[in-house]
Coordinates of C-alpha atoms and ligand atoms in Angstrom, one line a residue:
M1 CA 5.1 6.6 22.7
L2 CA 3.5 3.5 21.1
R3 CA 6.1 2.4 18.2
V4 CA 4.5 0.5 15.5
A5 CA 5.9 -1.3 12.4
V6 CA 4.0 -1.4 9.4
V7 CA 5.7 -4.0 6.9
G8 CA 4.5 -2.9 3.2
S9 CA 4.2 0.5 2.0
G10 CA 1.7 -0.1 -0.5
P11 CA -1.8 1.6 -0.1
S12 CA -2.8 -0.7 3.0
G13 CA 0.4 -0.1 4.8
V14 CA 0.2 3.8 4.0
Y15 CA -3.5 4.0 5.0
A16 CA -2.8 1.7 8.2
A17 CA -0.1 4.3 9.0
Q18 CA -2.0 7.3 8.3
T19 CA -4.9 6.1 10.4
L20 CA -2.6 5.2 13.4
V21 CA -0.9 8.8 13.5
Q22 CA -3.9 10.7 12.7
Q23 CA -6.4 9.5 15.4
R24 CA -6.9 11.4 18.7
E25 CA -7.5 8.5 21.1
V26 CA -4.2 7.2 21.7
P27 CA -1.5 10.2 21.7
G28 CA 1.9 9.8 20.4
V29 CA 1.8 6.9 18.1
R30 CA 5.1 6.8 15.8
V31 CA 5.2 4.5 12.8
D32 CA 7.9 3.0 10.7
V33 CA 6.9 1.8 7.5
L34 CA 9.2 -1.1 6.3
D35 CA 9.3 -2.5 2.5
R36 CA 11.7 -4.9 0.9
L37 CA 12.0 -2.4 -1.8
P38 CA 14.3 0.7 -1.8
A39 CA 10.8 2.4 -3.6
P40 CA 7.6 3.0 -1.6
Y41 CA 4.0 2.7 -3.0
G42 CA 3.8 -1.2 -3.2
L43 CA 1.2 -2.0 -6.3
V44 CA 0.7 1.7 -7.2
R45 CA 4.2 2.0 -8.5
Y46 CA 4.6 -1.7 -9.4
G47 CA 0.9 -3.0 -10.4
V48 CA -1.0 -0.3 -11.6
A49 CA -0.7 -0.2 -15.2
P50 CA 1.8 2.4 -16.3
D51 CA -0.7 3.9 -19.0
H52 CA -3.3 4.6 -16.1
E53 CA -1.9 8.1 -15.1
K54 CA -4.9 9.2 -13.0
I55 CA -4.6 5.7 -10.5
K56 CA -0.7 6.4 -10.4
S57 CA -1.3 9.5 -9.3
L58 CA -2.6 8.4 -6.1
S59 CA 1.0 7.7 -5.1
G60 CA 1.0 11.8 -4.7
S61 CA -1.6 11.3 -1.6
L62 CA 0.4 8.3 -0.3
R63 CA 3.6 10.3 -0.5
S64 CA 2.2 13.1 1.9
V65 CA 1.5 10.4 4.4
L66 CA 4.8 9.1 4.4
E67 CA 6.1 12.6 4.6
D68 CA 4.4 13.1 8.1
D69 CA 6.6 14.0 10.9
R70 CA 5.4 11.0 12.9
I71 CA 6.2 8.4 10.1
R72 CA 9.5 7.3 8.7
F73 CA 9.7 5.1 5.4
L74 CA 12.4 2.8 5.9
G75 CA 13.2 0.7 2.5
N76 CA 15.4 -1.8 1.6
V77 CA 14.6 -3.9 4.5
E78 CA 13.6 -7.5 4.3
V79 CA 11.2 -8.8 6.9
G80 CA 11.4 -12.4 7.5
G81 CA 14.9 -12.6 5.8
P82 CA 18.1 -13.7 7.5
A83 CA 18.7 -10.3 8.8
L84 CA 15.7 -9.5 10.5
S85 CA 12.9 -12.4 11.8
T86 CA 9.3 -11.2 12.3
A87 CA 10.1 -12.4 15.9
R88 CA 12.9 -9.8 16.4
L89 CA 10.8 -7.1 14.4
L90 CA 8.1 -7.7 17.4
E91 CA 10.9 -7.0 20.0
L92 CA 11.7 -4.0 18.3
Y93 CA 8.3 -2.4 18.3
H94 CA 5.2 -2.5 20.2
A95 CA 3.3 -3.7 17.3
V96 CA 3.6 -4.9 14.0
V97 CA 0.8 -4.4 11.0
Y98 CA 1.7 -6.7 8.2
C99 CA 0.6 -5.4 4.7
V100 CA 2.6 -7.5 2.5
G101 CA -0.1 -8.0 -0.3
A102 CA -0.3 -11.2 -2.3
A103 CA 3.2 -11.5 -4.2
R104 CA 2.2 -14.9 -6.0
D105 CA 0.2 -15.8 -8.8
R106 CA -2.3 -18.3 -9.1
P107 CA -1.0 -21.3 -11.4
L108 CA -3.7 -22.8 -13.9
G109 CA -2.6 -26.3 -13.0
I110 CA -2.9 -27.7 -16.5
P111 CA -0.3 -29.8 -18.9
G112 CA 2.2 -27.7 -20.9
E113 CA 1.9 -24.6 -18.5
E114 CA 5.7 -24.8 -17.9
L115 CA 6.5 -24.3 -21.4
D116 CA 8.6 -21.4 -23.0
G117 CA 6.4 -18.5 -23.4
V118 CA 3.8 -19.2 -20.9
H119 CA 4.2 -16.7 -18.0
S120 CA 2.0 -15.4 -15.3
A121 CA 0.5 -12.1 -16.0
T122 CA 2.1 -11.0 -12.7
A123 CA 5.6 -11.4 -14.0
F124 CA 4.7 -9.4 -17.3
V125 CA 3.3 -6.6 -15.0
S126 CA 6.4 -6.5 -12.8
W127 CA 8.4 -6.3 -16.1
Y128 CA 7.0 -3.5 -17.7
S129 CA 6.8 -1.8 -14.2
G130 CA 10.2 -1.8 -13.7
H131 CA 10.2 -4.3 -10.7
P132 CA 13.6 -5.1 -9.8
D133 CA 12.9 -9.0 -9.3
A134 CA 11.3 -9.2 -12.6
G135 CA 12.8 -11.3 -15.7
A136 CA 13.1 -9.9 -19.0
F137 CA 10.4 -10.5 -21.8
D138 CA 11.4 -11.2 -25.6
L139 CA 8.5 -10.9 -27.8
T140 CA 10.3 -11.4 -30.8
G141 CA 8.3 -13.7 -32.9
V142 CA 5.1 -13.1 -31.1
R143 CA 2.5 -12.5 -33.4
A144 CA -0.5 -13.7 -31.6
A145 CA -1.0 -13.6 -27.6
V146 CA -3.6 -15.5 -25.2
V147 CA -4.3 -13.8 -22.1
V148 CA -6.3 -16.6 -19.4
G149 CA -8.6 -14.8 -16.8
A150 CA -11.2 -11.9 -17.4
G151 CA -10.5 -10.0 -14.5
N152 CA -9.1 -6.2 -14.6
V153 CA -5.4 -7.3 -14.5
A154 CA -6.4 -9.5 -17.6
V155 CA -7.4 -6.5 -19.2
D156 CA -4.2 -4.4 -18.1
V157 CA -2.1 -6.8 -19.6
T158 CA -4.0 -7.1 -22.9
R159 CA -4.5 -3.3 -23.4
I160 CA -0.4 -3.1 -22.8
L161 CA 0.2 -5.7 -25.4
A162 CA -2.4 -3.9 -28.0
R163 CA -1.1 -0.5 -27.4
G164 CA 1.1 1.3 -30.0
A165 CA 4.1 3.1 -29.3
P166 CA 2.9 6.6 -29.4
E167 CA 0.7 5.9 -26.3
L168 CA 3.3 4.0 -24.4
E169 CA 6.2 6.6 -24.9
P170 CA 4.9 9.1 -22.3
T171 CA 4.6 6.3 -19.4
D172 CA 7.5 5.8 -17.2
M173 CA 8.0 2.2 -18.2
P174 CA 11.7 1.0 -18.4
D175 CA 13.6 1.7 -21.7
A176 CA 13.7 -2.2 -22.3
A177 CA 10.3 -2.9 -22.0
L178 CA 9.1 -0.2 -24.0
G179 CA 11.6 -0.9 -26.7
A180 CA 10.0 -4.7 -26.7
L181 CA 6.3 -3.4 -26.5
S182 CA 6.4 -0.8 -29.1
G183 CA 8.5 -2.5 -31.5
S184 CA 6.7 -6.0 -31.4
G185 CA 4.8 -7.9 -33.8
V186 CA 1.7 -8.5 -31.7
R187 CA -1.0 -8.5 -34.1
T188 CA -4.0 -10.3 -32.1
V189 CA -4.5 -11.0 -28.3
S190 CA -7.1 -13.0 -27.2
M191 CA -8.5 -12.7 -23.6
V192 CA -10.6 -15.8 -22.7
A193 CA -12.8 -16.2 -20.0
R194 CA -14.4 -19.6 -18.7
R195 CA -17.9 -18.4 -17.6
G196 CA -20.2 -15.8 -19.4
P197 CA -19.9 -12.0 -20.1
S198 CA -22.3 -11.5 -17.0
Q199 CA -20.0 -13.1 -14.8
A200 CA -16.5 -11.5 -15.8
R201 CA -14.6 -9.5 -13.0
F202 CA -13.4 -6.6 -14.9
T203 CA -15.1 -3.2 -14.5
T204 CA -17.0 -1.2 -17.2
K205 CA -14.5 1.4 -17.3
E206 CA -11.5 -0.5 -18.2
L207 CA -13.7 -2.8 -20.6
R208 CA -14.7 0.4 -22.2
E209 CA -11.0 1.5 -22.3
L210 CA -9.9 -1.3 -24.2
G211 CA -12.5 -1.0 -26.7
A212 CA -11.4 2.6 -27.7
L213 CA -7.6 2.0 -28.3
A214 CA -6.2 3.6 -31.2
G215 CA -5.7 1.4 -34.0
V216 CA -7.2 -1.8 -32.5
E217 CA -10.1 -3.4 -33.3
A218 CA -12.0 -4.8 -30.4
L219 CA -14.0 -8.1 -31.2
V220 CA -16.4 -10.6 -29.4
V221 CA -18.0 -13.7 -30.8
P222 CA -21.9 -12.9 -31.2
A223 CA -22.7 -16.8 -30.7
E224 CA -20.5 -16.9 -27.3
L225 CA -22.4 -13.6 -26.2
A226 CA -25.8 -15.1 -26.9
T227 CA -25.0 -18.2 -24.9
D228 CA -25.4 -16.1 -21.9
P229 CA -28.8 -16.1 -20.6
A230 CA -28.6 -12.5 -19.1
Y231 CA -27.3 -11.4 -22.8
A232 CA -30.1 -12.9 -24.8
D233 CA -32.7 -11.9 -22.4
G234 CA -33.4 -8.8 -20.8
G235 CA -35.6 -10.1 -17.9
A236 CA -32.7 -11.8 -16.7
A237 CA -29.9 -9.1 -17.2
A238 CA -32.2 -7.0 -15.1
A239 CA -31.5 -9.3 -12.1
L240 CA -27.7 -8.7 -12.8
P241 CA -25.5 -6.8 -10.5
A242 CA -25.0 -3.0 -12.0
V243 CA -21.6 -3.5 -13.3
A244 CA -22.4 -6.6 -15.2
R245 CA -25.2 -5.4 -16.5
R246 CA -23.3 -2.3 -17.8
N247 CA -20.5 -5.0 -19.1
V248 CA -22.8 -6.7 -21.1
E249 CA -24.1 -3.5 -22.8
V250 CA -20.7 -2.3 -23.7
L251 CA -20.1 -6.1 -25.3
R252 CA -23.0 -5.9 -27.1
G253 CA -22.1 -2.5 -28.8
W254 CA -18.8 -4.1 -29.7
A255 CA -20.8 -6.9 -31.2
Q256 CA -22.9 -4.5 -33.5
A257 CA -19.8 -2.3 -34.4
A258 CA -18.7 -2.2 -38.0
P259 CA -15.7 -4.3 -39.1
D260 CA -12.4 -2.3 -39.0
P261 CA -10.1 -3.8 -41.9
G262 CA -7.5 -1.2 -41.5
A263 CA -6.9 -1.9 -37.9
A264 CA -2.9 -2.5 -37.1
R265 CA -4.2 -5.0 -34.1
R266 CA -6.8 -6.9 -32.9
V267 CA -8.2 -7.7 -29.3
T268 CA -11.1 -10.4 -29.0
L269 CA -12.9 -11.1 -25.8
R270 CA -13.7 -15.0 -26.1
F271 CA -16.4 -16.2 -23.5
Y272 CA -17.1 -19.9 -22.2
L273 CA -13.9 -21.6 -22.9
R274 CA -11.8 -23.3 -20.2
P275 CA -8.2 -23.8 -20.6
V276 CA -7.4 -27.6 -20.8
E277 CA -3.9 -27.9 -21.9
V278 CA -0.7 -25.7 -23.6
L279 CA 0.4 -27.2 -26.6
G280 CA 4.2 -27.1 -27.5
G281 CA 6.0 -27.0 -31.0
P282 CA 9.1 -29.1 -31.5
D283 CA 10.9 -26.4 -29.9
G284 CA 9.5 -26.7 -26.5
R285 CA 8.0 -23.4 -27.3
V286 CA 4.2 -22.6 -26.8
R287 CA 2.2 -22.9 -30.1
A288 CA -1.2 -23.1 -29.0
V289 CA -3.6 -23.4 -25.9
R290 CA -6.4 -25.6 -26.0
F291 CA -9.8 -25.0 -24.4
E292 CA -13.0 -26.6 -23.6
R293 CA -16.1 -25.1 -24.8
T294 CA -18.4 -24.6 -21.4
A295 CA -21.8 -24.0 -21.1
P296 CA -23.7 -22.3 -18.5
D297 CA -25.3 -24.1 -15.7
G298 CA -28.0 -21.9 -14.8
A299 CA -26.2 -21.0 -11.4
G300 CA -23.6 -18.9 -12.3
G301 CA -21.3 -21.6 -13.2
V302 CA -20.3 -23.7 -15.9
F303 CA -20.1 -27.4 -17.1
G304 CA -17.5 -28.8 -20.0
T305 CA -19.2 -29.6 -23.2
G306 CA -16.5 -32.3 -24.6
V307 CA -15.9 -29.6 -27.5
Y308 CA -12.5 -28.3 -27.7
E309 CA -11.1 -25.3 -29.7
D310 CA -7.2 -24.6 -30.0
L311 CA -6.1 -20.6 -29.8
D312 CA -2.6 -20.4 -31.4
A313 CA -0.2 -18.3 -29.2
Q314 CA 3.3 -17.7 -29.2
L315 CA 3.0 -15.8 -25.9
V316 CA 0.3 -16.9 -23.1
L317 CA -0.4 -15.1 -20.1
R318 CA -2.3 -16.6 -17.1
S319 CA -4.3 -14.0 -15.3
V320 CA -6.4 -15.7 -13.1
G321 CA -5.8 -13.9 -9.5
Y322 CA -3.0 -13.4 -7.1
L323 CA -2.0 -15.7 -4.2
G324 CA -0.6 -14.2 -0.8
V325 CA 2.8 -15.8 0.2
P326 CA 3.4 -17.3 3.6
L327 CA 5.9 -15.0 5.9
E328 CA 8.4 -16.6 8.0
G329 CA 7.1 -17.3 11.5
L330 CA 3.5 -15.9 10.7
P331 CA 0.5 -18.4 10.6
F332 CA -1.1 -18.8 7.1
D333 CA -4.1 -20.2 5.6
P334 CA -2.7 -21.8 2.3
V335 CA -6.2 -22.2 0.9
R336 CA -7.1 -18.7 1.2
G337 CA -3.5 -17.4 0.4
T338 CA -4.1 -15.1 3.8
V339 CA -2.9 -14.7 7.4
P340 CA -5.8 -15.9 9.6
H341 CA -7.0 -12.7 11.4
A342 CA -9.8 -11.5 13.7
A343 CA -10.9 -7.7 12.8
G344 CA -7.0 -7.5 11.8
R345 CA -5.4 -9.0 14.8
V346 CA -3.4 -12.1 13.9
L347 CA -4.8 -15.4 15.0
R348 CA -2.4 -17.8 16.1
A349 CA -4.0 -21.4 16.8
G350 CA -7.6 -19.5 17.0
R351 CA -6.1 -16.9 19.7
A352 CA -5.6 -13.0 19.0
S353 CA -1.6 -12.8 19.2
V354 CA -0.9 -9.7 21.0
G355 CA 0.9 -7.2 18.9
E356 CA 0.7 -8.5 15.3
Y357 CA -1.8 -7.4 12.7
V358 CA -2.7 -7.7 9.1
A359 CA -4.0 -5.3 6.6
G360 CA -4.9 -5.2 2.5
W361 CA -4.6 -8.6 0.5
I362 CA -2.7 -10.5 3.0
K363 CA -5.7 -10.3 5.2
R364 CA -8.6 -10.1 3.0
G365 CA -7.3 -11.7 -0.1
P366 CA -6.6 -10.3 -3.4
T367 CA -10.0 -8.4 -4.2
G368 CA -11.4 -4.7 -4.3
V369 CA -9.6 -1.5 -5.9
I370 CA -7.3 0.5 -4.0
G371 CA -9.6 2.5 -2.3
T372 CA -10.9 -0.8 -0.5
N373 CA -7.7 -0.8 1.4
R374 CA -8.8 2.1 3.5
P375 CA -11.8 0.7 5.4
C376 CA -9.7 -2.4 5.7
A377 CA -6.7 -0.5 7.2
K378 CA -8.8 1.4 9.4
E379 CA -10.6 -1.8 11.0
T380 CA -7.3 -3.0 11.6
A381 CA -5.8 0.2 13.2
S382 CA -8.9 0.3 15.6
S383 CA -8.1 -3.1 16.5
L384 CA -4.4 -2.1 17.2
L385 CA -5.7 0.9 19.1
Q386 CA -7.8 -0.9 21.2
D387 CA -5.0 -3.0 22.5
A388 CA -2.7 0.1 22.7
G389 CA -2.8 0.3 26.8
A390 CA -1.5 -3.1 27.0
L391 CA 0.8 -3.1 24.3
A392 CA 2.7 0.3 25.4
R393 CA 3.4 -1.3 28.7
R394 CA 6.6 -3.1 27.2
E395 CA 9.8 -1.2 27.6
L396 CA 11.5 -1.4 24.0
P397 CA 15.2 -1.7 23.4
G398 CA 15.8 2.0 21.8
D399 CA 15.5 3.3 18.5
P400 CA 14.6 0.4 15.9
L401 CA 16.4 2.0 13.3
E402 CA 19.9 1.6 15.3
A403 CA 18.8 -2.3 15.7
L404 CA 18.1 -2.7 12.2
R405 CA 21.7 -1.3 11.2
A406 CA 23.3 -3.2 13.8
A407 CA 21.4 -6.2 12.0
G408 CA 23.6 -5.5 8.9
L409 CA 20.8 -3.7 6.9
R410 CA 21.1 -0.7 4.8
P411 CA 17.3 1.1 5.5
V412 CA 16.8 3.5 2.6
E413 CA 15.2 6.7 4.1
W414 CA 13.0 9.3 2.6
P415 CA 16.0 11.4 1.2
G416 CA 16.9 8.2 -0.4
W417 CA 13.9 7.5 -2.0
L418 CA 13.7 11.5 -3.1
A419 CA 17.3 10.5 -4.6
I420 CA 15.8 7.6 -6.7
E421 CA 12.8 9.5 -7.9
A422 CA 15.6 12.1 -9.0
A423 CA 17.5 9.8 -10.8
E424 CA 14.5 8.5 -12.2
G425 CA 13.6 11.9 -13.5
E426 CA 17.3 12.4 -14.7
L427 CA 17.4 8.9 -16.5
G428 CA 13.9 10.2 -18.4
R429 CA 15.5 13.3 -19.6
S430 CA 18.6 11.7 -20.8
L431 CA 16.4 9.5 -22.9
G432 CA 14.2 12.2 -24.5
R433 CA 11.2 10.8 -22.3
R434 CA 9.8 11.6 -18.9
S435 CA 10.6 10.2 -15.5
V436 CA 11.7 6.5 -16.2
K437 CA 11.8 3.8 -13.9
I438 CA 14.9 2.3 -12.7
P439 CA 14.4 -1.4 -13.2
D440 CA 17.2 -3.1 -11.3
W441 CA 18.3 -3.5 -7.4
A442 CA 22.2 -2.1 -8.3
G443 CA 20.6 0.9 -9.8
L444 CA 18.0 1.5 -7.3
R445 CA 20.5 1.2 -4.1
G446 CA 23.0 3.1 -6.2
A447 CA 20.7 5.9 -6.8
A448 CA 19.5 6.0 -3.0
G449 CA 23.2 6.6 -2.0
L450 CA 24.2 2.9 -1.2
T451 CA 27.4 2.0 -2.7
Ligands
NAP27 P1 -9.7 -11.3 -10.5 O1 -10.8 -10.3 -10.5 O2 -10.0 -12.3 -9.2 O3 -10.0 -12.3 -11.9 C1 -9.6 -13.3 -12.0 C2 -9.9 -14.1 -13.3 O4 -9.3 -15.1 -13.8 C3 -11.5 -14.2 -13.1 O5 -12.1 -14.0 -14.3 C4 -12.0 -15.9 -13.1 O6 -12.9 -16.2 -13.5 C5 -10.5 -16.4 -14.0 N1 -10.0 -17.6 -13.4 C6 -9.6 -18.1 -12.2 N2 -9.2 -19.3 -12.3 C7 -9.3 -19.7 -13.7 C8 -9.2 -20.8 -14.0 N3 -8.4 -22.0 -13.5 N4 -9.5 -21.0 -15.6 C9 -9.6 -20.0 -16.0 N5 -9.8 -18.5 -15.6 C10 -9.9 -18.8 -14.1 O7 -8.3 -11.1 -10.3 P2 -7.3 -10.0 -11.2 O8 -7.5 -9.6 -12.6 O9 -5.6 -10.7 -10.7 O10 -7.6 -8.8 -10.3 C11 -7.1 -8.9 -8.6 C12 -7.5 -7.4 -8.0 O11 -7.2 -6.3 -8.5 C13 -9.3 -7.2 -8.6 O12 -9.9 -6.7 -7.4 C14 -9.0 -6.2 -9.6 O13 -10.3 -5.6 -10.0 C15 -8.1 -5.2 -9.1 N6 -7.5 -4.5 -10.2 C16 -8.1 -3.3 -10.4 C17 -7.5 -2.7 -11.7 C18 -8.2 -1.4 -11.9 O14 -9.0 -0.8 -11.4 N7 -8.0 -0.8 -13.0 C19 -6.6 -3.2 -12.0 C20 -5.9 -4.4 -11.7 C21 -6.4 -5.0 -10.6 P3 -14.2 -17.0 -12.7 O15 -14.8 -15.7 -12.5 O16 -14.8 -18.1 -13.2 O17 -13.5 -17.5 -11.3

């Protein structure tokens, strides 16, 4: 038997586990999927926006993998913490595949970023997704919000801020977040990109959805669109990647739409503005963000023009990408925020380390959609399977689950997770809603039967 630990139960971890047990070349592979949280599914549970039901429903296919007899889910197990080092984990298994994602947000690196009211989009997403480590957001007094960045996460947080109560209520958002968002006084959300519409990173489906929210007027500044050579000139647009071409066409539609004076909220996409400072009021809270206008340099980049514009905001969310976090005992490339690897094999001092692998965002950086993790995990799994002969020669000390318990860990197994799911259904029913997330450690552990 080849015993493998997969660390992280998000899409890359589950796809890695699936590939390992469903292949035919190496028989008898058994996989334990470990997660720091008592609940599985990683960013599908704690990152995909709660109003994106179709993407959320991917958890159904992840579930059927984790229910395979050859796979065990062991939640509530922190690898790299005091009870379980990465070195010890490698003693307990023939191989370990790290699929720990990219947990940190990138900072802007500008003055004023530490002011009250300035947060990472990651923190905001964690809050409305019910992540047990998330802090609380108080939206009292927030009328205008600025979101910095033009990726799909920026679109997610902009949309959630702009949505009304009727659309948020059917989600599994924790009750406190639902109350704060649906009762908020947010009237304008500006999503601000430092480059032009044809360089924006969001996808067209997400952009269209943002333009079609009930009671929300979607706006652009025509002069900013016209600054983009690909917007102004059809010939230049033809050379763009298809997604950028479609985005530009959607924004053209926004620019041509009739005004909607009755809209309850406004979402404005701004372009060619790079953040230079967050401005605070006498109370130490953010009051505006100062941007420098940029201009295209003809090669996809921009340069500063020395012209500045302040956008009022009582809430600022920076959404400029995720960054991997180093894991105790594993090599780390601080610039890329990833673990160095060759085809998924962890590289230590440039040489492949026997038995240690990576997949997902910690391997390739925070890019791509959920499906991108499938080929990524397959590549890693096939490297591991090529090494299987050498790996399986090592005698293991016994069932790793016993060793984890002996180290003082209290793993939440699959029935524990099912109990959490049932408790969330019950909580939803008691609130007159559908299933509602339990947003704290004590609640999750209690529901799983750990007292
Ligand atoms: P992203 O796609 O990399 O976008 C980051 C954005 O931040 C870019 O617009 C970038 O602009 C901007 N940026 C970076 N540094 C900046 C700075 N110093 N000042 C101003 N702007 C700055 O990252 P993401 O939105 O976090 O998304 C991560 C991944 O998850 C992506 O692959 C995304 O598609 C995926 N995702 C998908 C969905 C979905 O499918 N619905 C939802 C959420 C996330 P430049 O281009 O100028 O660098």
